[in-house]
mmCIF file of C-alpha atoms in Angstrom:
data_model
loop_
_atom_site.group_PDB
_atom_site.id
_atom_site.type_symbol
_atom_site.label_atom_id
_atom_site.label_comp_id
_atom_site.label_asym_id
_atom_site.label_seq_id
_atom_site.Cartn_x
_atom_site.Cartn_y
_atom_site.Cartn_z
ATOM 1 C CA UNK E 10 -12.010 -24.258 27.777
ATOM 2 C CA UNK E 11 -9.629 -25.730 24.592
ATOM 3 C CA UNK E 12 -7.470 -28.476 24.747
ATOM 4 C CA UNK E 13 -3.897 -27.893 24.474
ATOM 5 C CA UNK E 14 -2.498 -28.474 21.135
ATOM 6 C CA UNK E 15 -0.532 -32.153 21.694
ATOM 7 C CA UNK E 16 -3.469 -33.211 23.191
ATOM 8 C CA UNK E 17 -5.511 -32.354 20.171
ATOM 9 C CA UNK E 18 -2.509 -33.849 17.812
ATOM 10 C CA UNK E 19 -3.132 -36.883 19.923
ATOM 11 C CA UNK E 20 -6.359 -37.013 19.690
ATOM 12 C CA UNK E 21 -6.207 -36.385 15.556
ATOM 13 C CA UNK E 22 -3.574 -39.415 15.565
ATOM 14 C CA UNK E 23 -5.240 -42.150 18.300
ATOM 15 C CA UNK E 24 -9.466 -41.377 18.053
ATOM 16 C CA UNK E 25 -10.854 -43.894 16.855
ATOM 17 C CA UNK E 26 -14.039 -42.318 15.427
ATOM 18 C CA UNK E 27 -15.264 -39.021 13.533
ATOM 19 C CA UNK E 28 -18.392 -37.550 12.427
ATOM 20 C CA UNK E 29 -18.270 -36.336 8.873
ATOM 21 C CA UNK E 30 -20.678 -33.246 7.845
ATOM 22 C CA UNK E 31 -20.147 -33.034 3.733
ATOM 23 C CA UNK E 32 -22.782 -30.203 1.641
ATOM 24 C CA UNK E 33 -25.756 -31.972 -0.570
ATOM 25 C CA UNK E 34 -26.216 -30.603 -4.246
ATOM 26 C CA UNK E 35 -29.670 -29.265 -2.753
ATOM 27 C CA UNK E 36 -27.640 -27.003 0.200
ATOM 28 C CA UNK E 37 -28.335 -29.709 2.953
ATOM 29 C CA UNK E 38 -25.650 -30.816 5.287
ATOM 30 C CA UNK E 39 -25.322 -34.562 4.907
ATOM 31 C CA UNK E 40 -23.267 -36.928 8.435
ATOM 32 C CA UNK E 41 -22.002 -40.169 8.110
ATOM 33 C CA UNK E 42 -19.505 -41.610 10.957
ATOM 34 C CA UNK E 43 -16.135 -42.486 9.444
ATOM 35 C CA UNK E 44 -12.954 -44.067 10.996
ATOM 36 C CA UNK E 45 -9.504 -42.208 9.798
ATOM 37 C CA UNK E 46 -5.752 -41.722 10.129
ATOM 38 C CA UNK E 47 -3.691 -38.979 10.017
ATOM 39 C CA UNK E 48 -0.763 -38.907 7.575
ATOM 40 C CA UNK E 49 1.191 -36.196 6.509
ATOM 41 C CA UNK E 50 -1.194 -34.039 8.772
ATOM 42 C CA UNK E 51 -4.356 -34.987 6.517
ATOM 43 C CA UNK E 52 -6.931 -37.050 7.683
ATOM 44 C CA UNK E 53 -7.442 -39.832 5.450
ATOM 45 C CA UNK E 54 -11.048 -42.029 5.615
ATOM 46 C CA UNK E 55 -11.232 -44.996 3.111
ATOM 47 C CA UNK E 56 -14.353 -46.209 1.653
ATOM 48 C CA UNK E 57 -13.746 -49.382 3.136
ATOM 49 C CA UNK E 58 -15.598 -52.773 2.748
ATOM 50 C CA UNK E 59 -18.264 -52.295 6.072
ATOM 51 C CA UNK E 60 -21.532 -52.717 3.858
ATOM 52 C CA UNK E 61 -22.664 -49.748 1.890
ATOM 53 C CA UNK E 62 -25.603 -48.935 0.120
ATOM 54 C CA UNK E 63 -25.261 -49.105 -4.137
ATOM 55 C CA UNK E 64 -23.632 -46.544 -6.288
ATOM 56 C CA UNK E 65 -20.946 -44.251 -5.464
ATOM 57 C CA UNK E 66 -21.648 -42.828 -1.819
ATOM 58 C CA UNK E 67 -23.415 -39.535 -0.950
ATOM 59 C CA UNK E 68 -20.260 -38.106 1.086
ATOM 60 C CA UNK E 69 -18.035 -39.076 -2.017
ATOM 61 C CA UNK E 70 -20.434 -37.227 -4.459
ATOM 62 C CA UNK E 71 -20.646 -34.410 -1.812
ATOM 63 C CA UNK E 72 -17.041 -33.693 -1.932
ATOM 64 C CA UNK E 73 -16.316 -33.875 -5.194
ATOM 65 C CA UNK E 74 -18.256 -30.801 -6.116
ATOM 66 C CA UNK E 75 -18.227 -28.973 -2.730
ATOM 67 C CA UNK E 76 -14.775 -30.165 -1.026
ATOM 68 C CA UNK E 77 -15.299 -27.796 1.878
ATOM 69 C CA UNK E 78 -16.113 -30.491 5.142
ATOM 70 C CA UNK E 79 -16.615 -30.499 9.109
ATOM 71 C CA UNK E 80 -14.628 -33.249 11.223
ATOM 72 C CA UNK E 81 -15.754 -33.842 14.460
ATOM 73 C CA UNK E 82 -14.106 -35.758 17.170
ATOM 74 C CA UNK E 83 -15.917 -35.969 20.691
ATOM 75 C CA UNK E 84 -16.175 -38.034 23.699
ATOM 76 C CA UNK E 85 -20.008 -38.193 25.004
ATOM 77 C CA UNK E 86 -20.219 -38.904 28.966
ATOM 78 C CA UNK E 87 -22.542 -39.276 31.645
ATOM 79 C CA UNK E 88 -20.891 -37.205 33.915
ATOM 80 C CA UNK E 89 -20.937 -33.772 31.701
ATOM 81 C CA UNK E 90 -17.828 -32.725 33.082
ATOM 82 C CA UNK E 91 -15.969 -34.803 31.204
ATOM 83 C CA UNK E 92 -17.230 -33.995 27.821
ATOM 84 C CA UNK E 93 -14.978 -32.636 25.176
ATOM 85 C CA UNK E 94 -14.982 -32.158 21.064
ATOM 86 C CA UNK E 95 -12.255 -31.736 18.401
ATOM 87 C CA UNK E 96 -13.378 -30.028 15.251
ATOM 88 C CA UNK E 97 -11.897 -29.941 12.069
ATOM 89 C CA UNK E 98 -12.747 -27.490 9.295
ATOM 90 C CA UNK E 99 -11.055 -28.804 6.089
ATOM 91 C CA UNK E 100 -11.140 -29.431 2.623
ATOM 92 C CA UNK E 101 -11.608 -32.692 1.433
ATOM 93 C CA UNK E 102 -11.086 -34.353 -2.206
ATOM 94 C CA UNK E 103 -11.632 -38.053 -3.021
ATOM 95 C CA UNK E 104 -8.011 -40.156 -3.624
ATOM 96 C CA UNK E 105 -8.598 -43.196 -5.957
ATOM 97 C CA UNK E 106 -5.312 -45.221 -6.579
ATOM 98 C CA UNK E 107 -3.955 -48.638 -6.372
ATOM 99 C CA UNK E 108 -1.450 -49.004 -3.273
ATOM 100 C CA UNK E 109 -0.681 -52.106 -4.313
ATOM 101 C CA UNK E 110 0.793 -51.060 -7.541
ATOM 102 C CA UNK E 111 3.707 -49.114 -6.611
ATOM 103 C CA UNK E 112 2.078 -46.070 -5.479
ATOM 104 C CA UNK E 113 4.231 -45.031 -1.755
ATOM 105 C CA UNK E 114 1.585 -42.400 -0.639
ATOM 106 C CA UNK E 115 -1.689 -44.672 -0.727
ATOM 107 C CA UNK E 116 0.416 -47.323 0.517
ATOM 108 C CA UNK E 117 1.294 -45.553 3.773
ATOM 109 C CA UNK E 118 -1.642 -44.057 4.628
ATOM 110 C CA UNK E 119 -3.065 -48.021 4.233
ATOM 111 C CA UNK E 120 -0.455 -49.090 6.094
ATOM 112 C CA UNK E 121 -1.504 -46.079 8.993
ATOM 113 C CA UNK E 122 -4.905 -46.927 8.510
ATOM 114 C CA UNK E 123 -4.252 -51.045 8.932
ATOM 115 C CA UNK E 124 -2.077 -50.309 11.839
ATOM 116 C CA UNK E 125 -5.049 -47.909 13.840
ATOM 117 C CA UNK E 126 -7.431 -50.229 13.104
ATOM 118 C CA UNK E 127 -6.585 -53.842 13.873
ATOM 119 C CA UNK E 128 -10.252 -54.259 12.709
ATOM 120 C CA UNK E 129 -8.583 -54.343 8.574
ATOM 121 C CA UNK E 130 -7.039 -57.867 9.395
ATOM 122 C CA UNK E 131 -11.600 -59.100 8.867
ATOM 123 C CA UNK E 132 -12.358 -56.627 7.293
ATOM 124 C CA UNK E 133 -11.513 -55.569 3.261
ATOM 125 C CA UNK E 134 -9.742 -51.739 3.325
ATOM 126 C CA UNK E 135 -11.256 -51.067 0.294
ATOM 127 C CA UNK E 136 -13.623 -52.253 -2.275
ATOM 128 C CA UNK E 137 -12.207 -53.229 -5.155
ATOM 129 C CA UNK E 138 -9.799 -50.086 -6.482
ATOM 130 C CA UNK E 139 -8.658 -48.221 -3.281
ATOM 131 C CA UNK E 140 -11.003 -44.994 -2.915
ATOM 132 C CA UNK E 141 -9.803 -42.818 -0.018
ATOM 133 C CA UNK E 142 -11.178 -39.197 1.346
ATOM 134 C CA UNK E 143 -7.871 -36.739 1.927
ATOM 135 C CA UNK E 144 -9.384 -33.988 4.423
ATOM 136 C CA UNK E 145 -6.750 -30.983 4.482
ATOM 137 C CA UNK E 146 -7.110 -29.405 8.265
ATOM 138 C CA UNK E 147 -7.932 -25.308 7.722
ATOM 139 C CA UNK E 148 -8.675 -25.051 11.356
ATOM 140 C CA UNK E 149 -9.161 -26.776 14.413
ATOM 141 C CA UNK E 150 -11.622 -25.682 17.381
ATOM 142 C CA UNK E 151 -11.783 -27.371 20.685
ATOM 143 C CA UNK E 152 -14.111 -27.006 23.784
ATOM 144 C CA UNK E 153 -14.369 -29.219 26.888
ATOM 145 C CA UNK E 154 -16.589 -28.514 29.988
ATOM 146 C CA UNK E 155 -13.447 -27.861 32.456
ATOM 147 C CA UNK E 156 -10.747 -29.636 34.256
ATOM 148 C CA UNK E 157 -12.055 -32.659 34.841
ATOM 149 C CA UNK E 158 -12.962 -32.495 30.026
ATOM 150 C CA UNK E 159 -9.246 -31.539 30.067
ATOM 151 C CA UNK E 160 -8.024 -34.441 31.858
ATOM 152 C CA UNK E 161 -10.710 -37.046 29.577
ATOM 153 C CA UNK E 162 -8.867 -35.971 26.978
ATOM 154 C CA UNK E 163 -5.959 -36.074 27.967
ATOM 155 C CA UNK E 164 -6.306 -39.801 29.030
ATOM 156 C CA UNK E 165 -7.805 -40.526 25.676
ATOM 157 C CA UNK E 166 -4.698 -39.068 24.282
ATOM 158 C CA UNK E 167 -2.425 -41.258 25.763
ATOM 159 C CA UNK E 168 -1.307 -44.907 23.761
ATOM 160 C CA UNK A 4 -29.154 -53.164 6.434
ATOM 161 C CA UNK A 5 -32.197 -50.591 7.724
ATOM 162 C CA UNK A 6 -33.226 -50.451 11.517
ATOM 163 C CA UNK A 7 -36.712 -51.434 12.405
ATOM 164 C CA UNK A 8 -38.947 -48.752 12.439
ATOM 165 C CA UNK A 9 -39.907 -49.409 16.423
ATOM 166 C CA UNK A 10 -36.303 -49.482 17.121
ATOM 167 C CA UNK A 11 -35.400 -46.047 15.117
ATOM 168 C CA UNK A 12 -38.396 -44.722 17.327
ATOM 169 C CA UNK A 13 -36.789 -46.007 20.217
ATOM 170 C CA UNK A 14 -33.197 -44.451 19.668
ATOM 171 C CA UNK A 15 -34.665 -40.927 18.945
ATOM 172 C CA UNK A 16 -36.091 -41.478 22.500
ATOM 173 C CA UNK A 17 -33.853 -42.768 24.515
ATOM 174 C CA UNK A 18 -29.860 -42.229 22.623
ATOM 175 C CA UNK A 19 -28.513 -39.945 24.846
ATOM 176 C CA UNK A 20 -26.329 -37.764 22.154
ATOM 177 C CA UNK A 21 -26.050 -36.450 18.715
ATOM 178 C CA UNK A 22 -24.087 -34.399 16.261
ATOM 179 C CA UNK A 23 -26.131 -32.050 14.525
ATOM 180 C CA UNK A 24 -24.565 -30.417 11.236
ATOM 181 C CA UNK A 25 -25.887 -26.516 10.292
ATOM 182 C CA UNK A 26 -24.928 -25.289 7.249
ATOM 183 C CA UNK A 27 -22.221 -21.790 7.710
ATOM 184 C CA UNK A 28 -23.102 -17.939 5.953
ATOM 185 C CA UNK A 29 -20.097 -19.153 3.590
ATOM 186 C CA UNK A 30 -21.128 -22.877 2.893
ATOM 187 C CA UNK A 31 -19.069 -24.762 5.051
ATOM 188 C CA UNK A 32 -20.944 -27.565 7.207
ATOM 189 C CA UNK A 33 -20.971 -26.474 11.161
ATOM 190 C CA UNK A 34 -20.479 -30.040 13.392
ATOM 191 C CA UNK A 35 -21.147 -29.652 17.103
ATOM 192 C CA UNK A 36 -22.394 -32.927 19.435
ATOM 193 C CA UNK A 37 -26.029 -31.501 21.106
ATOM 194 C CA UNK A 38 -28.437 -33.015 23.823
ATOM 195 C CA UNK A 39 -31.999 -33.340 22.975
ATOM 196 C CA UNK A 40 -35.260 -35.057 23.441
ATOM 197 C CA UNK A 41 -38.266 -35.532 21.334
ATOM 198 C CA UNK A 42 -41.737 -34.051 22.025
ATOM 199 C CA UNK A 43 -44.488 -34.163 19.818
ATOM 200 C CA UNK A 44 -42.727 -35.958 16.807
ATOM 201 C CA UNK A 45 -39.429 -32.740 16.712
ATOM 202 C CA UNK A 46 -36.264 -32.809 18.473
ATOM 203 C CA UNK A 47 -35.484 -30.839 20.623
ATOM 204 C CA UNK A 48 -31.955 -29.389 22.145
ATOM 205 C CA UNK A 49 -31.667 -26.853 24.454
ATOM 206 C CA UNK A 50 -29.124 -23.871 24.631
ATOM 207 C CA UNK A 51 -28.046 -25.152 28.055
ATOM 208 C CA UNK A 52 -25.749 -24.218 31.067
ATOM 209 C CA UNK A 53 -22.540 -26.467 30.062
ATOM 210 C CA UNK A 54 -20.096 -24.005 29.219
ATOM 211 C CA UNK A 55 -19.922 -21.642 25.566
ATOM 212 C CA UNK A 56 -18.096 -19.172 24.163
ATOM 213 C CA UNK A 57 -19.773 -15.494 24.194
ATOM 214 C CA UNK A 58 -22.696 -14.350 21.837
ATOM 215 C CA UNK A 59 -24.942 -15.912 19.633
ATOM 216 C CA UNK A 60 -23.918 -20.049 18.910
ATOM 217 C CA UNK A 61 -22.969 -21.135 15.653
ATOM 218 C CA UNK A 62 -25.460 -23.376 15.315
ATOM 219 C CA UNK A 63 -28.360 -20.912 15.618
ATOM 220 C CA UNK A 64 -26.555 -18.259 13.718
ATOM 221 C CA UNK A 65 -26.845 -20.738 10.839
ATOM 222 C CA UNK A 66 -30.102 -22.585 11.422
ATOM 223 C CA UNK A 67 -32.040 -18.833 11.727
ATOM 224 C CA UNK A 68 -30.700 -18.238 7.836
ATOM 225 C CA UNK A 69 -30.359 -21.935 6.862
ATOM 226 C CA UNK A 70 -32.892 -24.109 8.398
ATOM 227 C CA UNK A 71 -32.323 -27.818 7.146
ATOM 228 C CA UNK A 72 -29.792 -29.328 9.104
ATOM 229 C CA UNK A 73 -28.748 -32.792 9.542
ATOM 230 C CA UNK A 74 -28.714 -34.947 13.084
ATOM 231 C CA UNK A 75 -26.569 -38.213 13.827
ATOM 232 C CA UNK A 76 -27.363 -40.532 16.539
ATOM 233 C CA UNK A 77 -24.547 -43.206 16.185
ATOM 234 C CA UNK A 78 -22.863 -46.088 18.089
ATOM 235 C CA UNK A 79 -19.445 -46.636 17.468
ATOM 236 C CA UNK A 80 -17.979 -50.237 18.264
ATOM 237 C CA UNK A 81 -14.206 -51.308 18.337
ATOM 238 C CA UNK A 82 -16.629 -54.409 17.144
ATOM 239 C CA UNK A 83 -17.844 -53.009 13.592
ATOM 240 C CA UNK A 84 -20.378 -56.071 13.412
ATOM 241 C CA UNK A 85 -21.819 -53.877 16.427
ATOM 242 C CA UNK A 86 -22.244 -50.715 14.246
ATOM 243 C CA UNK A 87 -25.003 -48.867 13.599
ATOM 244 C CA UNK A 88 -25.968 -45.061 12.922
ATOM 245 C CA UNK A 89 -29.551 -43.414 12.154
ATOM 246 C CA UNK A 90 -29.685 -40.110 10.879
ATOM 247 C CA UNK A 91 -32.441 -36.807 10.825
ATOM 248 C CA UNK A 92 -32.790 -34.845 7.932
ATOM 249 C CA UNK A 93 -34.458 -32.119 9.045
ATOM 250 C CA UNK A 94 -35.636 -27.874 9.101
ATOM 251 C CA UNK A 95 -34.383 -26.575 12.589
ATOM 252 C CA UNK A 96 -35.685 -23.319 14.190
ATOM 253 C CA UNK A 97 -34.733 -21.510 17.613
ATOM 254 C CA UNK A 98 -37.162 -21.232 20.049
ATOM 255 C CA UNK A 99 -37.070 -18.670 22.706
ATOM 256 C CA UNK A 100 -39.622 -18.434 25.524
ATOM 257 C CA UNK A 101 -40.324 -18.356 28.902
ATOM 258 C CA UNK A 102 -41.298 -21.820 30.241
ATOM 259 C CA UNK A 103 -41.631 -20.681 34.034
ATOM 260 C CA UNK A 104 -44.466 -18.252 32.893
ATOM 261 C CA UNK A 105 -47.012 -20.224 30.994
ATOM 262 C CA UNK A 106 -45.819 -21.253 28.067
ATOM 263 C CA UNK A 107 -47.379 -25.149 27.966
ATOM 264 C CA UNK A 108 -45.434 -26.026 25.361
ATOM 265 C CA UNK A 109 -42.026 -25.087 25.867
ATOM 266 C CA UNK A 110 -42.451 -25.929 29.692
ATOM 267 C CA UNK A 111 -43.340 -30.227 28.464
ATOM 268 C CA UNK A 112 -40.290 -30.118 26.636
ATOM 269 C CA UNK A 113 -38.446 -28.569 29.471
ATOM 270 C CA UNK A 114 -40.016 -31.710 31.310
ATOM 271 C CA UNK A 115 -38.810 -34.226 28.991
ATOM 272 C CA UNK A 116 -35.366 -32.670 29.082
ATOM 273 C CA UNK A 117 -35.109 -32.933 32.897
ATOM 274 C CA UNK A 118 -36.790 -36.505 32.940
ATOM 275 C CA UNK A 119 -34.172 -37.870 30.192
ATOM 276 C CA UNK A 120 -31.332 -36.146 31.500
ATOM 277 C CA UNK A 121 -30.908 -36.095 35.433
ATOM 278 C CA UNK A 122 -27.589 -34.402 34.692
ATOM 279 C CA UNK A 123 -30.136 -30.993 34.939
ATOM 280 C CA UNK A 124 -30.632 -31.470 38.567
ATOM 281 C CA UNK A 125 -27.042 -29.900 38.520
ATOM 282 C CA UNK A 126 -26.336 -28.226 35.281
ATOM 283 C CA UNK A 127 -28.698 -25.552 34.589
ATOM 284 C CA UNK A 128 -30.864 -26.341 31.277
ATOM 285 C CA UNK A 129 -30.924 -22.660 30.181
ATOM 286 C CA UNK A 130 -29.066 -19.927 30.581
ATOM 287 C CA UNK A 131 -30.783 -16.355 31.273
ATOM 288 C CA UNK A 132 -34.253 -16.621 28.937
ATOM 289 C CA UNK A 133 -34.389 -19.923 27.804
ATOM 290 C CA UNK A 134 -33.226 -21.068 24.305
ATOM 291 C CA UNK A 135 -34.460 -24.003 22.048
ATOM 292 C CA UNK A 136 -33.291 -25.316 18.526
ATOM 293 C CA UNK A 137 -36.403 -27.677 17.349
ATOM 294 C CA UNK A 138 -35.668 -29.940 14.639
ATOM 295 C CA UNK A 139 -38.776 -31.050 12.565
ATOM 296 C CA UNK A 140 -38.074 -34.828 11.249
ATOM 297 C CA UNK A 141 -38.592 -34.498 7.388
ATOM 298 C CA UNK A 142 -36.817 -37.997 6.984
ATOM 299 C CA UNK A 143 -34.894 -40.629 8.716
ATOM 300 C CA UNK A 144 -32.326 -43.103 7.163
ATOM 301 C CA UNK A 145 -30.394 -45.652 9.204
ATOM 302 C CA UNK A 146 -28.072 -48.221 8.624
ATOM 303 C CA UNK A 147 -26.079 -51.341 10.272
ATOM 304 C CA UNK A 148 -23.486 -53.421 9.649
ATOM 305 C CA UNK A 149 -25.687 -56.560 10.053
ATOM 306 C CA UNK A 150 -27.182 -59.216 12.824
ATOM 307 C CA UNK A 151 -24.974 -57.975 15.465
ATOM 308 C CA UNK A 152 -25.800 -54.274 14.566
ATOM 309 C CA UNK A 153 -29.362 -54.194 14.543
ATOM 310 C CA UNK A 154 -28.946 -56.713 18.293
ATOM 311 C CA UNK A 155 -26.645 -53.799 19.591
ATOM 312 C CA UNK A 156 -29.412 -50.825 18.610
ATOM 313 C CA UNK A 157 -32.280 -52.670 19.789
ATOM 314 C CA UNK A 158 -30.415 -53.331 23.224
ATOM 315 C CA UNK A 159 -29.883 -49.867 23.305
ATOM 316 C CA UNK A 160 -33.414 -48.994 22.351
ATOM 317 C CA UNK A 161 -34.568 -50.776 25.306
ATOM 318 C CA UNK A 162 -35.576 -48.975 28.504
#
């Protein structure tokens, strides 16, 4: 069963939580959980100041040379009927910038990504000069186990 | 910061869900949340009864041409000092068999499916001839956001 389209636009705007698949130089799929919002219907991840290992990070390298991505949104249950996912097949590229210096489009998608995530008032949005993943939606897929996925989602679409 | 080896061991036992990442014919990444238990050091997720689309899954589409895949057991947190994620890199193969008639193997992991899942007393764990990916572990990295992360994984390591 698929979820209707608003509730999958919901679901893009209020999730709080995605599973990234990027492509390794060596043909291996490589998943990270990342937090996003949607702006100007792209998803847009920062690398944000949660600790990270050294160096510039796998996904980023990932992307830079093979921008094609998988986005997956999904509620896990007990009770299997209420499971659903919402998958995005996209493109991603890697947005550096400095929001603070006059540039409108990094500083609304901070401002989106400061107003999902109350979390940004502790924690840094970025580290040091803003780095941000753009994910371009080529598709979406949904599934859920029935009526009783349907309505999860639905309720998980709401404000 | 890295999770204890005993507690990694612990979530690949006991974490009841994961995204697993194939790799597509035209080199896009493939994200879809699985089941799965572990039996004799692999992973293991079963084709099961919850609802699909017709023919032959993504997933094993792409694992039968492209066997290293990548697996994601993660805990998100509206808390981010209660992160934490742990992820297989691994070579995945289908595994179709006959567990009712002799196959010792396949009918143990059938066991540990139904023992870590009561949800099979009601959903059926196969449908028609039964169906297996099995993910070999070639290496496991993990990370958390700190103190409160690695408390939160080893609480949910626990029994």
């Amino acid at each position: 069963v698929r979820l209707a389209p608003e509730v999958a636009d919901a679901l893009l705007e209020r999730w709080p939580v995605a599973r990234l698949a990027t492509l390794s130089a060596d043909g291996r799929p490589h998943l990270v959980p990342i937090v996003f919002a949607r702006r100007d219907g792209a998803l847009w991840s920062p690398v944000d100041g949660k600790p990270k290992g050294g160096g510039e990070l796998a996904r980023v390298r990932n992307l830079r040379e093979r921008p094609r991505v998988s986005v997956l949104l999904d509620h896990y249950d007990a009770d299997w009927r209420r499971l659903w996912w919402l998958r995005v097949d996209g493109r991603a590229r890697a947005v550096e910038g400095a929001p603070d210096a006059g540039d409108a489009e990094l500083a609304a998608v901070a401002a989106a990504l400061r107003a999902k995530y109350p979390q940004y008032a502790e924690w840094p949005l970025f580290r040091g000069r803003p780095l941000l993943l753009r994910i371009a939606i080529d598709a979406l897929r949904s599934w859920c186990a029935g009526a009783e996925g349907l309505r999860e989602a639905q309720r998980a679409s709401r404000p």
